Amino acid sequence: MTVRVRDDLAALEGYHSPQVDVAVRLNTNESPYPPPEAWRQAFLDEVKAITFNRYPDRQASVLRRALGDLHGVAPEQVFAANGSNEVLQALCLAYGGHARSVVVFEPTYPLHSHIARITGSEVVAGGRRDDFSLDPDDVRRVLVRADPAITFLCSPNNPTGTVDPSATTAAVVAAAPGLVVVDEAYGQFAPRSAISQVSDGGGLVVVRTFSKAWAMAGLRLGYCVAPAEVVTALESVTLPYHLDTATQAAGRLALRFRSEMEARVALLVAERDRLTRALSALPVDTWPSGANFVLFRPRARAGAEVWKALVERSVLVRDCAAWPGLDGCLRVTVGTPHEDDAFLAALTEVLGPSGPLRGVAA
Ligand SMILES: Cc1ncc(COP(=O)(O)O)c(C=O)c1O
């Protein structure tokens, strides 16, 4: 073949978390619990009744109205797509691209810069303080230097778990020349959200997903709450009928089970706090998390070695070494108490005085 892939793409690596066959999978921040059985029944009943020879509702009107009601905004301020990654892609297609820049603050969710680059945008990376919070003065300097079309925030931030104070979000929105996109994939686990700050004529967009708190990663559904003019722009870069009838139904029906979702979140938040407390008794550094995962760094052992030793004990966590500034760090998703106990037992064994990585005692 004589046609080569675009030069800028050839340099990009794909983003993936290794899928290893283990008993305890705590590496991709999914819900360890399935959605309610009543949701499954209602969904299967609707799927049976789909007229499969017809295209889906192109506007996803009923789903967008239901999501608008959930957040107290108009349906015209909601855009839905196949997972929040597709929402992020639509944002970069509509507002990024050649001769435009996108700002991220590392370490953060790598897909923000990855998707930005795929769309031809230049990526400018700012940093974070040692505790992974944003320094407003630093943020302003980066924004002046980059003049970005899109500034990505992530709250709670993947993989650090950091939740931005509302004042920080507001300050970034005030200082940014273009859109500010707050990725709230883990928003339900956190004490605050930026959704109430979204308004028509403003530059703030908040992205959410059904993959985490809603326990529907196997279906692909995400959305954003945005100024209506942004939603119109996103629709203009999206393929016709991109969101199929079954996915629209799945999301619409899930919203009827909001209290079950909130109960699941409360359970996972309590479990996250137990997991954090247990980790703090081990020789690892941890950071406070507002999400369904916890970042930690073994103090005396290389993260990659600990990762491998956990896999050998059939426990899979995320090795974060490739994230800027996270040398030696690992991220564990909050699982069921049983899964978390298995993880803690394996980690204790790996890090403990008699663990194999300690070597032979003198
Ligand atoms: C911060 C963040 N945003 C977006 C996503 C993508 O989620 P999805 O495409 O499943 O909605 C993830 C997935 O892990 C994430 O961590």
Coordinates of C-alpha atoms and ligand atoms in Angstrom, one line a residue:
M1 CA 0.0 0.0 0.0
T2 CA 1.4 3.4 -0.9
V3 CA -0.9 5.6 1.2
R4 CA 0.5 6.2 4.6
V5 CA -1.5 7.0 7.7
R6 CA -1.3 10.8 8.6
D7 CA 2.1 11.6 10.0
D8 CA 0.6 13.1 13.2
L9 CA -1.4 9.9 13.8
A10 CA 1.6 7.6 13.3
A11 CA 3.2 9.1 16.3
L12 CA 0.2 8.5 18.6
E13 CA -0.2 5.5 20.8
G14 CA -3.6 4.1 21.4
Y15 CA -5.1 4.4 24.9
H16 CA -5.9 1.1 26.6
S17 CA -5.8 -0.6 30.0
P18 CA -4.4 -4.2 29.7
Q19 CA -7.2 -6.7 29.9
V20 CA -5.8 -9.6 31.9
D21 CA -7.8 -12.6 32.9
V22 CA -7.9 -12.3 36.7
A23 CA -10.4 -13.0 39.5
V24 CA -10.5 -9.4 40.8
R25 CA -10.7 -6.6 38.2
L26 CA -10.2 -3.2 39.7
N27 CA -8.6 -1.4 36.8
T28 CA -11.2 0.5 34.7
N29 CA -13.4 2.2 37.3
E30 CA -16.6 0.4 36.4
S31 CA -19.3 -0.3 38.9
P32 CA -18.9 -3.6 40.6
Y33 CA -22.6 -3.9 40.9
P34 CA -25.0 -4.3 37.9
P35 CA -28.0 -2.0 37.4
P36 CA -31.2 -3.1 39.1
E37 CA -33.0 -6.2 37.9
A38 CA -36.2 -4.1 37.3
W39 CA -34.2 -1.9 34.9
R40 CA -32.9 -5.0 33.0
Q41 CA -36.5 -6.3 32.6
A42 CA -37.9 -2.9 31.5
F43 CA -35.0 -2.6 29.0
L44 CA -35.4 -6.1 27.6
D45 CA -39.1 -5.5 27.2
E46 CA -38.4 -2.3 25.2
V47 CA -35.8 -4.0 23.1
K48 CA -38.3 -6.7 22.1
A49 CA -40.6 -4.0 20.9
I50 CA -38.1 -2.0 18.8
T51 CA -39.0 -1.6 15.1
F52 CA -35.5 -2.7 13.9
N53 CA -36.1 -1.7 10.3
R54 CA -36.5 2.0 11.3
Y55 CA -33.7 4.4 12.1
P56 CA -33.6 5.7 15.7
D57 CA -34.9 9.1 16.8
R58 CA -32.1 11.2 15.4
Q59 CA -32.6 13.9 18.0
A60 CA -32.8 11.4 20.9
S61 CA -35.6 13.8 22.1
V62 CA -37.1 11.7 24.9
L63 CA -33.8 10.8 26.4
R64 CA -32.6 14.5 26.2
R65 CA -35.8 15.7 27.8
A66 CA -35.3 13.2 30.6
L67 CA -31.7 14.2 31.1
G68 CA -32.7 17.9 31.0
D69 CA -35.3 17.2 33.7
L70 CA -32.7 15.4 35.8
H71 CA -30.4 18.5 35.8
G72 CA -33.0 21.2 35.6
V73 CA -32.0 22.4 32.1
A74 CA -33.7 22.5 28.7
P75 CA -33.4 19.5 26.3
E76 CA -31.7 21.9 23.9
Q77 CA -28.8 22.1 26.4
V78 CA -28.2 18.3 26.4
F79 CA -26.2 16.4 23.8
A80 CA -26.0 12.6 24.0
A81 CA -23.6 10.2 22.4
N82 CA -22.0 6.7 22.5
G83 CA -20.1 7.1 25.8
S84 CA -18.7 10.3 27.1
N85 CA -15.6 9.7 25.0
E86 CA -17.7 10.3 21.9
V87 CA -19.0 13.6 23.5
L88 CA -15.3 14.6 24.0
Q89 CA -14.6 13.7 20.4
A90 CA -17.5 15.8 19.1
L91 CA -16.3 18.7 21.3
C92 CA -12.8 18.5 19.8
L93 CA -14.2 18.1 16.2
A94 CA -16.4 21.2 16.6
Y95 CA -14.1 23.4 18.5
G96 CA -10.5 22.0 18.1
G97 CA -8.7 21.1 15.0
H98 CA -5.9 22.5 12.8
A99 CA -4.3 25.8 14.1
R100 CA -6.3 25.5 17.4
S101 CA -5.0 24.5 20.8
V102 CA -6.4 22.5 23.6
V103 CA -5.2 22.9 27.2
V104 CA -5.1 20.0 29.8
F105 CA -3.6 19.9 33.3
E106 CA -1.5 16.8 33.8
P107 CA -1.7 14.3 35.3
T108 CA -5.3 13.8 34.0
Y109 CA -7.4 11.6 31.8
P110 CA -5.2 10.8 28.8
L111 CA -8.1 10.7 26.3
H112 CA -8.5 14.5 26.5
S113 CA -5.1 15.1 24.8
H114 CA -5.4 11.9 22.7
I115 CA -8.7 12.9 21.1
A116 CA -7.5 16.5 20.8
R117 CA -4.5 15.3 18.8
I118 CA -6.5 13.0 16.6
T119 CA -8.6 16.0 15.6
G120 CA -5.4 17.9 14.7
S121 CA -5.4 20.3 17.7
E122 CA -2.2 21.3 19.3
V123 CA -2.1 20.2 23.0
V124 CA -0.7 22.5 25.6
A125 CA -0.2 20.8 29.0
G126 CA -0.2 22.7 32.3
G127 CA 0.7 21.1 35.6
R128 CA -0.8 20.6 39.1
R129 CA 0.5 21.2 42.6
D130 CA 2.0 18.3 44.6
D131 CA -1.4 17.5 46.0
F132 CA -2.8 17.5 42.4
S133 CA -5.0 20.6 42.9
L134 CA -4.9 23.4 40.3
D135 CA -2.9 26.6 41.0
P136 CA -5.1 29.4 39.7
D137 CA -2.1 31.6 38.9
D138 CA -0.4 28.8 37.0
V139 CA -3.7 28.1 35.1
R140 CA -4.0 31.7 34.0
R141 CA -0.4 31.7 32.8
V142 CA -1.0 28.6 30.7
L143 CA -4.3 30.0 29.3
V144 CA -2.5 33.3 28.2
R145 CA 0.3 31.3 26.6
A146 CA -1.9 28.8 24.8
D147 CA -5.0 30.9 23.9
P148 CA -6.9 27.6 23.8
A149 CA -10.2 26.9 22.0
I150 CA -10.9 24.2 24.6
T151 CA -9.7 23.9 28.2
F152 CA -10.3 20.5 29.8
L153 CA -10.8 20.1 33.5
C154 CA -11.6 16.8 35.1
S155 CA -13.4 16.7 38.4
P156 CA -13.1 14.3 40.1
N157 CA -9.8 14.0 38.2
N158 CA -8.9 10.6 36.8
P159 CA -6.5 9.2 38.1
T160 CA -5.8 11.4 41.1
G161 CA -9.4 11.7 42.5
T162 CA -9.0 15.4 43.1
V163 CA -12.3 17.4 43.1
D164 CA -12.0 21.1 42.0
P165 CA -13.5 23.7 44.3
S166 CA -16.4 25.6 42.6
A167 CA -14.3 28.8 42.8
T168 CA -11.5 27.2 40.8
T169 CA -13.9 26.2 38.0
A170 CA -15.4 29.6 38.0
A171 CA -12.0 31.2 37.8
V172 CA -10.9 29.0 34.9
V173 CA -14.2 29.8 33.1
A174 CA -13.6 33.5 33.6
A175 CA -10.0 33.4 32.4
A176 CA -10.4 30.9 29.5
P177 CA -10.8 32.4 26.0
G178 CA -12.7 29.4 24.6
L179 CA -14.8 26.6 26.0
V180 CA -14.1 25.1 29.4
V181 CA -15.1 21.4 29.4
V182 CA -15.4 19.8 32.9
D183 CA -15.3 16.1 32.6
E184 CA -17.5 14.8 35.4
A185 CA -17.4 11.1 34.5
Y186 CA -17.2 10.4 38.3
G187 CA -19.4 13.4 39.3
Q188 CA -21.9 11.4 41.3
F189 CA -19.2 10.3 43.7
A190 CA -18.1 13.8 44.5
P191 CA -19.5 16.4 46.9
R192 CA -20.1 19.0 44.1
S193 CA -20.7 19.5 40.4
A194 CA -20.3 22.3 37.9
I195 CA -23.6 21.7 36.2
S196 CA -25.4 24.5 37.9
Q197 CA -22.8 26.9 36.4
V198 CA -23.7 26.0 32.8
S199 CA -25.7 28.8 31.0
D200 CA -26.5 29.8 27.5
G201 CA -24.1 32.3 26.2
G202 CA -21.4 31.0 28.6
G203 CA -18.4 28.9 27.8
L204 CA -18.9 26.0 30.3
V205 CA -19.7 22.4 29.2
V206 CA -20.1 19.5 31.7
V207 CA -19.6 16.0 30.5
R208 CA -21.2 12.9 32.2
T209 CA -21.4 9.2 31.5
F210 CA -23.6 6.2 32.3
S211 CA -20.5 4.0 32.5
K212 CA -19.6 4.5 36.1
A213 CA -22.3 5.4 38.8
W214 CA -25.1 4.3 36.5
A215 CA -23.4 0.9 36.1
M216 CA -23.9 0.7 32.3
A217 CA -20.4 0.6 30.8
G218 CA -21.5 -2.3 28.6
L219 CA -23.9 0.0 26.8
R220 CA -22.2 3.1 25.5
L221 CA -23.9 6.3 26.7
G222 CA -22.6 9.7 27.7
Y223 CA -23.8 13.2 27.4
C224 CA -23.0 16.8 28.2
V225 CA -24.9 19.7 29.6
A226 CA -23.9 22.8 27.5
P227 CA -25.1 26.1 26.2
A228 CA -27.7 25.4 23.5
E229 CA -25.5 26.9 20.8
V230 CA -22.7 24.4 21.7
V231 CA -25.2 21.5 21.4
T232 CA -26.1 22.7 17.9
A233 CA -22.4 22.7 17.0
L234 CA -21.9 19.2 18.4
E235 CA -24.9 18.0 16.3
S236 CA -23.3 19.4 13.2
V237 CA -20.2 17.2 13.6
T238 CA -22.0 14.0 14.6
L239 CA -23.0 11.3 12.1
P240 CA -26.7 10.9 11.5
Y241 CA -28.5 8.4 13.8
H242 CA -25.3 7.9 15.8
L243 CA -27.2 6.9 19.0
D244 CA -29.2 3.7 18.4
T245 CA -32.7 3.0 19.7
A246 CA -31.7 0.5 22.3
T247 CA -29.1 2.8 23.9
Q248 CA -31.6 5.7 24.0
A249 CA -34.1 3.4 25.7
A250 CA -31.5 2.1 28.2
G251 CA -30.6 5.6 29.3
R252 CA -34.2 6.8 29.5
L253 CA -35.2 3.8 31.6
A254 CA -32.1 4.1 33.8
L255 CA -33.3 7.5 34.9
R256 CA -36.4 5.9 36.5
F257 CA -33.9 4.1 38.9
R258 CA -32.2 7.2 40.2
S259 CA -32.6 6.4 43.9
E260 CA -31.1 2.9 43.3
M261 CA -28.1 4.6 41.6
E262 CA -27.8 7.0 44.5
A263 CA -27.9 4.1 47.0
R264 CA -25.2 2.3 44.9
V265 CA -23.0 5.5 45.0
A266 CA -23.5 5.8 48.8
L267 CA -22.3 2.2 49.2
L268 CA -19.3 2.8 47.0
V269 CA -18.3 6.1 48.7
A270 CA -18.4 4.4 52.1
E271 CA -16.4 1.5 50.7
R272 CA -13.9 4.0 49.1
D273 CA -13.4 5.5 52.5
R274 CA -12.8 2.1 54.1
L275 CA -10.3 1.3 51.3
T276 CA -8.5 4.6 51.8
R277 CA -8.2 4.0 55.6
A278 CA -6.9 0.5 55.0
L279 CA -4.4 1.7 52.5
S280 CA -3.2 4.4 54.9
A281 CA -2.1 1.6 57.3
L282 CA 0.2 0.2 54.6
P283 CA 3.6 1.6 53.4
V284 CA 2.0 3.5 50.5
D285 CA 1.2 7.2 49.8
T286 CA -2.5 7.9 49.0
W287 CA -4.4 11.0 48.0
P288 CA -8.0 11.9 49.0
S289 CA -10.4 10.8 46.3
G290 CA -13.8 12.1 45.4
A291 CA -14.3 9.3 42.9
N292 CA -14.8 5.5 42.8
F293 CA -11.0 4.9 42.8
V294 CA -8.0 5.6 44.8
L295 CA -4.5 6.5 43.7
F296 CA -1.6 5.1 45.7
R297 CA 2.2 4.8 45.5
P298 CA 4.2 2.1 47.2
R299 CA 6.9 3.8 49.2
A300 CA 9.7 1.3 48.9
R301 CA 8.7 -0.7 45.9
A302 CA 8.5 0.1 42.1
G303 CA 4.9 0.4 41.1
A304 CA 5.3 -1.8 38.1
E305 CA 6.7 -4.6 40.2
V306 CA 3.8 -4.3 42.7
W307 CA 1.4 -4.3 39.7
K308 CA 2.9 -7.5 38.4
A309 CA 2.9 -9.2 41.9
L310 CA -0.8 -8.3 42.3
V311 CA -1.6 -9.8 38.9
E312 CA 0.2 -13.0 40.0
R313 CA -2.3 -13.0 42.9
S314 CA -5.2 -12.5 40.4
V315 CA -5.8 -8.9 41.2
L316 CA -5.7 -6.3 38.4
V317 CA -5.2 -2.5 39.2
R318 CA -4.1 0.3 36.9
D319 CA -0.4 1.0 36.5
C320 CA -0.3 4.8 36.2
A321 CA 3.5 5.0 35.4
A322 CA 2.8 6.4 31.9
W323 CA 0.8 9.4 33.3
P324 CA 3.1 12.5 33.6
G325 CA 4.3 12.9 37.2
L326 CA 2.9 9.6 38.5
D327 CA 6.0 7.5 38.5
G328 CA 5.4 4.4 40.6
C329 CA 1.7 5.2 41.1
L330 CA -1.1 2.7 40.9
R331 CA -4.9 3.3 40.8
V332 CA -7.4 0.9 42.3
T333 CA -11.1 1.0 41.5
V334 CA -13.5 0.6 44.5
G335 CA -15.0 -2.9 44.2
T336 CA -17.3 -4.9 46.4
P337 CA -16.0 -5.4 50.0
H338 CA -15.0 -8.9 49.0
E339 CA -13.0 -7.7 46.0
D340 CA -11.4 -4.9 48.0
D341 CA -10.5 -7.3 50.8
A342 CA -8.8 -9.6 48.2
F343 CA -6.9 -6.6 46.9
L344 CA -5.8 -5.5 50.4
A345 CA -4.8 -9.0 51.3
A346 CA -2.7 -9.3 48.1
L347 CA -1.1 -5.9 48.6
T348 CA -0.3 -6.5 52.2
E349 CA 1.4 -9.8 51.2
V350 CA 3.3 -8.1 48.4
L351 CA 4.5 -5.1 50.6
G352 CA 4.8 -6.9 53.8
P353 CA 8.1 -7.8 55.5
S354 CA 7.8 -11.4 54.3
G355 CA 6.6 -10.4 50.8
P356 CA 8.6 -11.8 47.8
L357 CA 9.6 -8.3 46.7
R358 CA 11.4 -7.7 50.0
G359 CA 14.0 -10.2 48.9
V360 CA 15.6 -12.7 51.2
A361 CA 16.0 -11.5 54.8
A362 CA 19.6 -11.0 55.8
Ligands
LIG1 C1 -12.5 11.0 33.2 C2 -13.1 10.1 32.2 N1 -13.9 10.6 31.2 C3 -14.5 9.9 30.3 C4 -14.4 8.5 30.4 C5 -15.0 7.7 29.3 O1 -16.1 7.1 29.7 P1 -17.2 6.5 28.7 O2 -16.7 6.7 27.3 O3 -17.3 5.1 29.0 O4 -18.5 7.3 28.9 C6 -13.6 7.9 31.4 C7 -13.5 6.4 31.4 O5 -12.8 5.8 32.2 C8 -13.0 8.7 32.3 O6 -12.2 8.2 33.3

